[in-house]
PDB file of C-alpha atoms in Angstrom:
ATOM      1  CA  UNK J  24      23.782 -86.836  77.696  1.00 85.00           C
ATOM      2  CA  UNK J  25      22.098 -87.880  74.510  1.00 97.00           C
ATOM      3  CA  UNK J  26      24.077 -90.134  72.042  1.00 98.00           C
ATOM      4  CA  UNK J  27      22.645 -89.648  68.423  1.00 98.00           C
ATOM      5  CA  UNK J  28      23.866 -91.917  65.627  1.00 98.00           C
ATOM      6  CA  UNK J  29      23.561 -89.951  62.749  1.00 98.00           C
ATOM      7  CA  UNK J  30      24.602 -89.360  58.821  1.00 98.00           C
ATOM      8  CA  UNK J  31      24.738 -86.082  57.305  1.00 97.00           C
ATOM      9  CA  UNK J  32      21.461 -84.909  55.754  1.00 97.00           C
ATOM     10  CA  UNK J  33      19.658 -88.137  56.577  1.00 97.00           C
ATOM     11  CA  UNK J  34      16.846 -88.834  58.885  1.00 98.00           C
ATOM     12  CA  UNK J  35      18.726 -87.771  61.828  1.00 98.00           C
ATOM     13  CA  UNK J  36      18.931 -84.285  60.882  1.00 98.00           C
ATOM     14  CA  UNK J  37      15.333 -83.410  62.508  1.00 98.00           C
ATOM     15  CA  UNK J  38      16.661 -84.730  66.099  1.00 98.00           C
ATOM     16  CA  UNK J  39      19.781 -83.068  65.480  1.00 98.00           C
ATOM     17  CA  UNK J  40      18.073 -79.868  65.095  1.00 98.00           C
ATOM     18  CA  UNK J  41      16.053 -80.292  67.980  1.00 98.00           C
ATOM     19  CA  UNK J  42      19.099 -80.992  70.529  1.00 98.00           C
ATOM     20  CA  UNK J  43      20.975 -77.943  69.181  1.00 98.00           C
ATOM     21  CA  UNK J  44      18.074 -75.822  69.456  1.00 98.00           C
ATOM     22  CA  UNK J  45      17.316 -76.873  73.278  1.00 98.00           C
ATOM     23  CA  UNK J  46      21.185 -76.508  73.909  1.00 97.00           C
ATOM     24  CA  UNK J  47      21.202 -80.238  75.313  1.00 97.00           C
ATOM     25  CA  UNK J  48      24.205 -82.042  76.115  1.00 96.00           C
ATOM     26  CA  UNK J  49      24.807 -84.576  73.261  1.00 97.00           C
ATOM     27  CA  UNK J  50      27.346 -86.529  71.325  1.00 97.00           C
ATOM     28  CA  UNK J  51      27.150 -87.167  67.656  1.00 98.00           C
ATOM     29  CA  UNK J  52      28.140 -90.782  66.415  1.00 98.00           C
ATOM     30  CA  UNK J  53      28.746 -90.987  62.798  1.00 97.00           C
ATOM     31  CA  UNK J  54      27.446 -94.038  60.995  1.00 97.00           C
ATOM     32  CA  UNK J  55      29.079 -94.089  57.617  1.00 95.00           C
ATOM     33  CA  UNK J  56      26.422 -95.389  55.188  1.00 93.00           C
ATOM     34  CA  UNK J  57      29.283 -95.386  52.762  1.00 92.00           C
ATOM     35  CA  UNK J  58      30.454 -98.567  54.390  1.00 94.00           C
ATOM     36  CA  UNK J  59      27.223 -99.739  55.059  1.00 93.00           C
ATOM     37  CA  UNK J  60      27.809 -99.329  58.759  1.00 95.00           C
ATOM     38  CA  UNK J  61      23.966 -99.312  59.746  1.00 95.00           C
ATOM     39  CA  UNK J  62      23.992-102.882  58.945  1.00 95.00           C
ATOM     40  CA  UNK J  63      26.780-103.932  61.241  1.00 97.00           C
ATOM     41  CA  UNK J  64      26.067-106.319  64.352  1.00 96.00           C
ATOM     42  CA  UNK J  65      26.983-103.507  66.715  1.00 94.00           C
ATOM     43  CA  UNK J  66      24.598-101.171  65.275  1.00 96.00           C
ATOM     44  CA  UNK J  67      21.750-103.564  64.892  1.00 97.00           C
ATOM     45  CA  UNK J  68      21.917-104.309  68.327  1.00 97.00           C
ATOM     46  CA  UNK J  69      20.877-100.825  69.116  1.00 97.00           C
ATOM     47  CA  UNK J  70      18.542-100.580  65.938  1.00 97.00           C
ATOM     48  CA  UNK J  71      17.317-103.922  64.421  1.00 97.00           C
ATOM     49  CA  UNK J  72      15.698-102.032  61.445  1.00 96.00           C
ATOM     50  CA  UNK J  73      19.207-101.214  60.353  1.00 96.00           C
ATOM     51  CA  UNK J  74      18.517 -97.568  59.739  1.00 96.00           C
ATOM     52  CA  UNK J  75      19.290 -93.913  60.871  1.00 97.00           C
ATOM     53  CA  UNK J  76      18.947 -92.414  63.368  1.00 98.00           C
ATOM     54  CA  UNK J  77      19.196 -94.067  66.723  1.00 98.00           C
ATOM     55  CA  UNK J  78      19.173 -92.123  69.957  1.00 98.00           C
ATOM     56  CA  UNK J  79      20.590 -93.464  73.091  1.00 98.00           C
ATOM     57  CA  UNK J  80      19.728 -92.002  76.519  1.00 95.00           C
ATOM     58  CA  UNK J  81      20.317 -93.460  79.752  1.00 91.00           C
ATOM     59  CA  UNK J  82      21.187 -96.627  77.926  1.00 93.00           C
ATOM     60  CA  UNK J  83      17.971 -96.608  76.202  1.00 96.00           C
ATOM     61  CA  UNK J  84      18.342 -96.742  72.403  1.00 98.00           C
ATOM     62  CA  UNK J  85      15.064 -95.187  70.544  1.00 98.00           C
ATOM     63  CA  UNK J  86      14.773 -95.385  66.767  1.00 98.00           C
ATOM     64  CA  UNK J  87      12.465 -93.849  64.173  1.00 98.00           C
ATOM     65  CA  UNK J  88      13.136 -90.052  63.625  1.00 98.00           C
ATOM     66  CA  UNK J  89       9.539 -89.015  64.642  1.00 98.00           C
ATOM     67  CA  UNK J  90       9.648 -91.016  67.734  1.00 98.00           C
ATOM     68  CA  UNK J  91      12.963 -89.528  68.648  1.00 98.00           C
ATOM     69  CA  UNK J  92      11.712 -85.847  68.160  1.00 98.00           C
ATOM     70  CA  UNK J  93       8.576 -86.574  70.142  1.00 98.00           C
ATOM     71  CA  UNK J  94      10.825 -88.223  73.141  1.00 97.00           C
ATOM     72  CA  UNK J  95      13.270 -85.225  73.014  1.00 98.00           C
ATOM     73  CA  UNK J  96      10.270 -82.376  73.150  1.00 98.00           C
ATOM     74  CA  UNK J  97       8.707 -84.569  76.112  1.00 96.00           C
ATOM     75  CA  UNK J  98      11.850 -84.427  77.844  1.00 96.00           C
ATOM     76  CA  UNK J  99      11.961 -80.579  77.622  1.00 96.00           C
ATOM     77  CA  UNK J 100       8.380 -79.479  78.611  1.00 93.00           C
ATOM     78  CA  UNK J 101       9.039 -76.184  79.267  1.00 93.00           C
ATOM     79  CA  UNK J 102      10.386 -75.660  75.338  1.00 94.00           C
ATOM     80  CA  UNK J 103       7.768 -74.508  72.825  1.00 95.00           C
ATOM     81  CA  UNK J 104       8.680 -77.180  70.348  1.00 98.00           C
ATOM     82  CA  UNK J 105       5.702 -79.076  71.057  1.00 98.00           C
ATOM     83  CA  UNK J 106       2.374 -77.475  72.261  1.00 97.00           C
ATOM     84  CA  UNK J 107       1.689 -78.350  75.899  1.00 94.00           C
ATOM     85  CA  UNK J 108      -1.086 -81.308  76.757  1.00 94.00           C
ATOM     86  CA  UNK J 109      -4.360 -79.479  76.721  1.00 94.00           C
ATOM     87  CA  UNK J 110      -3.310 -77.047  74.262  1.00 95.00           C
ATOM     88  CA  UNK J 111      -5.642 -77.101  71.252  1.00 96.00           C
ATOM     89  CA  UNK J 112      -2.680 -77.138  68.799  1.00 97.00           C
ATOM     90  CA  UNK J 113      -1.254 -80.428  70.465  1.00 97.00           C
ATOM     91  CA  UNK J 114      -3.333 -82.634  68.277  1.00 97.00           C
ATOM     92  CA  UNK J 115      -2.153 -80.571  65.118  1.00 98.00           C
ATOM     93  CA  UNK J 116       1.312 -81.271  65.951  1.00 98.00           C
ATOM     94  CA  UNK J 117       1.012 -84.833  65.685  1.00 98.00           C
ATOM     95  CA  UNK J 118      -1.102 -84.182  62.770  1.00 98.00           C
ATOM     96  CA  UNK J 119       1.613 -82.571  60.810  1.00 98.00           C
ATOM     97  CA  UNK J 120       4.463 -84.749  62.092  1.00 98.00           C
ATOM     98  CA  UNK J 121       2.559 -87.643  60.926  1.00 98.00           C
ATOM     99  CA  UNK J 122       1.607 -86.089  57.641  1.00 98.00           C
ATOM    100  CA  UNK J 123       5.496 -85.231  56.975  1.00 98.00           C
ATOM    101  CA  UNK J 124       6.658 -88.600  57.858  1.00 98.00           C
ATOM    102  CA  UNK J 125       3.875 -90.758  56.730  1.00 97.00           C
ATOM    103  CA  UNK J 126       2.977 -88.884  53.298  1.00 97.00           C
ATOM    104  CA  UNK J 127       5.972 -86.465  52.245  1.00 97.00           C
ATOM    105  CA  UNK J 128       8.890 -88.695  53.431  1.00 97.00           C
ATOM    106  CA  UNK J 129       7.393 -91.957  52.518  1.00 96.00           C
ATOM    107  CA  UNK J 130       6.659 -90.576  48.832  1.00 95.00           C
ATOM    108  CA  UNK J 131      10.231 -89.132  48.847  1.00 96.00           C
ATOM    109  CA  UNK J 132      11.805 -92.693  49.708  1.00 94.00           C
ATOM    110  CA  UNK J 133      10.067 -94.342  46.917  1.00 91.00           C
ATOM    111  CA  UNK J 134      11.053 -91.614  44.813  1.00 90.00           C
ATOM    112  CA  UNK J 135      14.744 -92.060  45.496  1.00 89.00           C
ATOM    113  CA  UNK J 136      14.620 -95.768  45.865  1.00 87.00           C
ATOM    114  CA  UNK J 137      12.195 -96.936  43.109  1.00 83.00           C
ATOM    115  CA  UNK J 138      14.047-100.358  42.752  1.00 86.00           C
ATOM    116  CA  UNK J 139      12.551-101.135  46.228  1.00 82.00           C
ATOM    117  CA  UNK J 140       9.003-101.062  44.759  1.00 82.00           C
ATOM    118  CA  UNK J 141       9.042-102.706  41.709  1.00 80.00           C
ATOM    119  CA  UNK J 142      10.408-105.966  40.078  1.00 80.00           C
ATOM    120  CA  UNK J 143      10.359-104.793  36.592  1.00 78.00           C
ATOM    121  CA  UNK J 144      13.489-102.510  36.239  1.00 84.00           C
ATOM    122  CA  UNK J 145      11.902-101.209  33.040  1.00 81.00           C
ATOM    123  CA  UNK J 146       8.919 -99.460  34.835  1.00 84.00           C
ATOM    124  CA  UNK J 147      11.398 -97.352  37.292  1.00 83.00           C
ATOM    125  CA  UNK J 148      11.329 -94.100  35.066  1.00 84.00           C
ATOM    126  CA  UNK J 149       7.224 -94.411  35.357  1.00 87.00           C
ATOM    127  CA  UNK J 150       7.663 -94.904  39.419  1.00 85.00           C
ATOM    128  CA  UNK J 151       9.718 -91.892  39.567  1.00 85.00           C
ATOM    129  CA  UNK J 152       7.470 -89.668  37.448  1.00 89.00           C
ATOM    130  CA  UNK J 153       4.563 -90.838  39.459  1.00 89.00           C
ATOM    131  CA  UNK J 154       6.251 -89.745  42.806  1.00 92.00           C
ATOM    132  CA  UNK J 155       7.424 -86.548  41.567  1.00 93.00           C
ATOM    133  CA  UNK J 156       3.459 -85.677  41.267  1.00 94.00           C
ATOM    134  CA  UNK J 157       2.944 -87.166  44.460  1.00 95.00           C
ATOM    135  CA  UNK J 158       5.447 -85.238  46.190  1.00 97.00           C
ATOM    136  CA  UNK J 159       4.300 -81.793  44.433  1.00 96.00           C
ATOM    137  CA  UNK J 160       0.673 -82.783  45.849  1.00 97.00           C
ATOM    138  CA  UNK J 161       2.222 -83.065  49.545  1.00 98.00           C
ATOM    139  CA  UNK J 162       4.106 -79.879  49.336  1.00 98.00           C
ATOM    140  CA  UNK J 163       1.105 -78.163  47.770  1.00 98.00           C
ATOM    141  CA  UNK J 164      -0.798 -78.847  50.903  1.00 98.00           C
ATOM    142  CA  UNK J 165       2.100 -77.696  53.174  1.00 98.00           C
ATOM    143  CA  UNK J 166       2.222 -74.659  51.010  1.00 98.00           C
ATOM    144  CA  UNK J 167      -1.535 -73.817  51.534  1.00 98.00           C
ATOM    145  CA  UNK J 168      -1.037 -74.303  55.192  1.00 98.00           C
ATOM    146  CA  UNK J 169       1.496 -71.631  55.304  1.00 98.00           C
ATOM    147  CA  UNK J 170      -0.145 -68.850  53.277  1.00 97.00           C
ATOM    148  CA  UNK J 171      -1.126 -66.992  56.052  1.00 94.00           C
ATOM    149  CA  UNK J 172       1.088 -68.136  59.149  1.00 96.00           C
ATOM    150  CA  UNK J 173       4.934 -67.958  59.989  1.00 97.00           C
ATOM    151  CA  UNK J 174       5.060 -71.632  60.673  1.00 98.00           C
ATOM    152  CA  UNK J 175       3.288 -74.788  60.256  1.00 98.00           C
ATOM    153  CA  UNK J 176       1.487 -74.549  63.673  1.00 97.00           C
ATOM    154  CA  UNK J 177       0.994 -70.955  63.809  1.00 97.00           C
ATOM    155  CA  UNK J 178       3.328 -68.146  65.138  1.00 95.00           C
ATOM    156  CA  UNK J 179       5.264 -70.403  67.214  1.00 97.00           C
ATOM    157  CA  UNK J 180       8.400 -72.523  65.679  1.00 98.00           C
ATOM    158  CA  UNK J 181       7.825 -76.142  66.532  1.00 98.00           C
ATOM    159  CA  UNK J 182       9.673 -79.479  65.970  1.00 98.00           C
ATOM    160  CA  UNK J 183       7.611 -79.796  63.061  1.00 98.00           C
ATOM    161  CA  UNK J 184       9.286 -76.926  61.428  1.00 98.00           C
ATOM    162  CA  UNK J 185      12.411 -78.511  62.055  1.00 98.00           C
ATOM    163  CA  UNK J 186      11.173 -81.747  60.342  1.00 98.00           C
ATOM    164  CA  UNK J 187       9.957 -79.895  57.355  1.00 98.00           C
ATOM    165  CA  UNK J 188      13.097 -78.114  56.867  1.00 98.00           C
ATOM    166  CA  UNK J 189      14.857 -81.503  56.552  1.00 98.00           C
ATOM    167  CA  UNK J 190      12.487 -82.891  53.894  1.00 98.00           C
ATOM    168  CA  UNK J 191      12.532 -79.773  51.996  1.00 98.00           C
ATOM    169  CA  UNK J 192      16.418 -80.295  51.530  1.00 98.00           C
ATOM    170  CA  UNK J 193      15.559 -83.680  50.172  1.00 97.00           C
ATOM    171  CA  UNK J 194      12.988 -82.409  47.818  1.00 97.00           C
ATOM    172  CA  UNK J 195      15.069 -80.183  45.940  1.00 96.00           C
ATOM    173  CA  UNK J 196      15.947 -82.276  42.992  1.00 93.00           C
ATOM    174  CA  UNK J 197      12.272 -82.682  42.306  1.00 93.00           C
ATOM    175  CA  UNK J 198      11.077 -80.862  38.969  1.00 88.00           C
ATOM    176  CA  UNK J 199       8.250 -79.252  41.317  1.00 94.00           C
ATOM    177  CA  UNK J 200      10.709 -78.516  44.294  1.00 96.00           C
ATOM    178  CA  UNK J 201       9.915 -76.503  47.390  1.00 97.00           C
ATOM    179  CA  UNK J 202      11.210 -73.391  45.757  1.00 96.00           C
ATOM    180  CA  UNK J 203       8.312 -73.195  43.027  1.00 96.00           C
ATOM    181  CA  UNK J 204       5.941 -73.000  45.796  1.00 97.00           C
ATOM    182  CA  UNK J 205       5.591 -69.180  46.853  1.00 96.00           C
ATOM    183  CA  UNK J 206       4.713 -69.526  50.531  1.00 97.00           C
ATOM    184  CA  UNK J 207       6.825 -72.751  51.331  1.00 98.00           C
ATOM    185  CA  UNK J 208       9.816 -71.036  49.585  1.00 97.00           C
ATOM    186  CA  UNK J 209       9.369 -67.638  51.393  1.00 96.00           C
ATOM    187  CA  UNK J 210       9.165 -70.100  54.703  1.00 98.00           C
ATOM    188  CA  UNK J 211      12.179 -71.782  54.197  1.00 98.00           C
ATOM    189  CA  UNK J 212      14.192 -68.653  53.151  1.00 97.00           C
ATOM    190  CA  UNK J 213      13.102 -67.398  56.773  1.00 96.00           C
ATOM    191  CA  UNK J 214      14.128 -70.625  58.301  1.00 98.00           C
ATOM    192  CA  UNK J 215      17.673 -70.127  56.763  1.00 97.00           C
ATOM    193  CA  UNK J 216      18.038 -67.344  59.438  1.00 96.00           C
ATOM    194  CA  UNK J 217      17.438 -69.713  62.289  1.00 98.00           C
ATOM    195  CA  UNK J 218      20.814 -70.011  64.329  1.00 98.00           C
ATOM    196  CA  UNK J 219      20.024 -73.695  64.921  1.00 98.00           C
ATOM    197  CA  UNK J 220      19.539 -74.345  61.135  1.00 98.00           C
ATOM    198  CA  UNK J 221      22.727 -72.452  60.307  1.00 98.00           C
ATOM    199  CA  UNK J 222      24.904 -74.249  62.833  1.00 98.00           C
ATOM    200  CA  UNK J 223      23.607 -77.858  62.278  1.00 98.00           C
ATOM    201  CA  UNK J 224      23.870 -77.444  58.609  1.00 98.00           C
ATOM    202  CA  UNK J 225      27.359 -76.449  59.028  1.00 98.00           C
ATOM    203  CA  UNK J 226      28.357 -78.957  61.259  1.00 97.00           C
ATOM    204  CA  UNK J 227      27.045 -81.615  58.937  1.00 98.00           C
ATOM    205  CA  UNK J 228      28.070 -79.844  55.623  1.00 98.00           C
ATOM    206  CA  UNK J 229      24.948 -79.047  53.980  1.00 98.00           C
ATOM    207  CA  UNK J 230      24.427 -76.464  51.424  1.00 97.00           C
ATOM    208  CA  UNK J 231      21.396 -74.206  52.100  1.00 97.00           C
ATOM    209  CA  UNK J 232      21.957 -71.613  49.705  1.00 95.00           C
ATOM    210  CA  UNK J 233      19.245 -72.676  47.375  1.00 94.00           C
ATOM    211  CA  UNK J 234      16.769 -71.818  49.968  1.00 95.00           C
ATOM    212  CA  UNK J 235      18.580 -68.494  50.801  1.00 87.00           C
ATOM    213  CA  UNK J 236      18.753 -66.955  47.240  1.00 81.00           C
ATOM    214  CA  UNK J 237      15.361 -67.398  46.666  1.00 72.00           C
ATOM    215  CA  UNK J 238      13.456 -64.337  45.533  1.00 67.00           C
TER     216      UNK J 238
END
């Protein structure tokens, strides 16, 4: 039994997608960010970083969303969510998951929490504007990758695609949102037909109609 500590439309969303996709036995435990519960003493014992998500399996807590995703995939080697060892696409899996986490997600965090990255409040609008450009650059790279293939790694859906869908949701308020990129927007519209994405977004109360309505 997996226990996923989550908050709706947070970094726990990608692991939630994977657990549902695999039809795994799991329990969702809400960490209420509105009450700052991720900083509570009980939660910090599981995750000293005080962030969401945390996955507990066999009494062992694991934090950091990409690490959780890799661990879930490795526990289910017969799934196609991660290429097998020896597969030429295995290193590409790590490449894209790292890019999504270290580039796109990192840029989004600066964009939405600019006050953490400057000690001059008057510079915040400039930080936000610069981040919009950097996020658009990252989305453009992804758009090019999707120009001639159905998923990030080719013709098979992997954990990278679920991770990207999560970040695409977060990117919607950006001026050059994912919907302004032809191949990425069409890809996201296709992913909206995925039963796992539909079910998990329904559970977490996430609106995916902007992607569905793209034409």
